[in-house]
Amino acid sequence: MRALGLIGLVLALVIAGVLVKKQMGGMAGGAPAAPDGRAPVSQPRQVQQQFQQSLDAAMQQPRPVPDDAK
């Protein structure tokens, strides 16, 4: 019985390892390089503004009131 449990555990670890390897392989590409070989320049100000706008929009929505509090 212990052997079956150990085999199942090893099999689950192998499956998890394969899935993690697939996920990490998809992210290995990263951002494409610029035509002259330099890394692309990100726009942190633009990203910050988009995040701020999303946060403001989320804060403007009213919270749902539970049925028992009405």
Short mmCIF file of C-alpha atoms in Angstrom, two decimals:
data_model
loop_
_atom_site.label_atom_id
_atom_site.label_comp_id
_atom_site.label_asym_id
_atom_site.label_seq_id
_atom_site.Cartn_x
_atom_site.Cartn_y
_atom_site.Cartn_z
CA MET A 1 0.00 0.00 0.00
CA ARG A 2 2.83 2.40 0.80
CA ALA A 3 4.41 1.68 -2.56
CA LEU A 4 1.24 2.79 -4.35
CA GLY A 5 1.14 5.99 -2.31
CA LEU A 6 4.79 6.68 -3.07
CA ILE A 7 4.29 6.02 -6.78
CA GLY A 8 1.29 8.36 -6.80
CA LEU A 9 3.26 11.08 -5.06
CA VAL A 10 6.18 10.76 -7.48
CA LEU A 11 3.79 10.80 -10.43
CA ALA A 12 2.08 13.95 -9.15
CA LEU A 13 5.47 15.65 -8.70
CA VAL A 14 6.51 14.70 -12.23
CA ILE A 15 3.28 16.08 -13.69
CA ALA A 16 3.64 19.31 -11.68
CA GLY A 17 7.25 19.64 -12.84
CA VAL A 18 6.29 19.23 -16.49
CA LEU A 19 3.54 21.83 -16.17
CA VAL A 20 5.87 24.31 -14.47
CA LYS A 21 8.50 23.74 -17.15
CA LYS A 22 5.91 24.44 -19.87
CA GLN A 23 4.79 27.64 -18.15
CA MET A 24 8.34 28.89 -17.65
CA GLY A 25 9.24 28.02 -21.24
CA GLY A 26 6.47 30.26 -22.53
CA MET A 27 7.81 33.19 -20.53
CA ALA A 28 11.44 32.70 -21.55
CA GLY A 29 10.99 34.76 -24.73
CA GLY A 30 10.67 38.03 -22.87
CA ALA A 31 10.34 41.36 -24.66
CA PRO A 32 11.58 41.56 -28.23
CA ALA A 33 14.74 43.56 -28.81
CA ALA A 34 14.77 46.80 -30.75
CA PRO A 35 16.09 46.66 -34.33
CA ASP A 36 19.45 48.10 -33.27
CA GLY A 37 19.89 45.41 -30.58
CA ARG A 38 19.04 47.52 -27.53
CA ALA A 39 16.38 46.48 -25.09
CA PRO A 40 13.06 48.31 -25.55
CA VAL A 41 12.44 51.21 -23.19
CA SER A 42 9.33 50.83 -21.07
CA GLN A 43 7.15 53.75 -20.11
CA PRO A 44 6.76 53.48 -16.34
CA ARG A 45 4.84 56.78 -16.17
CA GLN A 46 2.24 55.45 -18.62
CA VAL A 47 1.91 52.19 -16.70
CA GLN A 48 1.53 54.12 -13.46
CA GLN A 49 -1.18 56.33 -14.98
CA GLN A 50 -3.10 53.32 -16.30
CA PHE A 51 -2.91 51.67 -12.90
CA GLN A 52 -4.11 54.85 -11.20
CA GLN A 53 -7.04 55.17 -13.61
CA SER A 54 -8.05 51.56 -13.03
CA LEU A 55 -7.81 52.02 -9.28
CA ASP A 56 -9.87 55.21 -9.40
CA ALA A 57 -12.54 53.51 -11.53
CA ALA A 58 -12.70 50.59 -9.09
CA MET A 59 -13.03 52.95 -6.13
CA GLN A 60 -15.96 54.78 -7.77
CA GLN A 61 -18.10 51.64 -7.94
CA PRO A 62 -20.45 51.22 -4.95
CA ARG A 63 -19.92 48.20 -2.73
CA PRO A 64 -22.67 45.60 -2.84
CA VAL A 65 -24.74 45.55 0.35
CA PRO A 66 -25.52 42.09 1.77
CA ASP A 67 -29.20 41.12 1.84
CA ASP A 68 -29.28 40.81 5.64
CA ALA A 69 -28.03 44.39 6.14
CA LYS A 70 -30.92 45.97 4.19
#
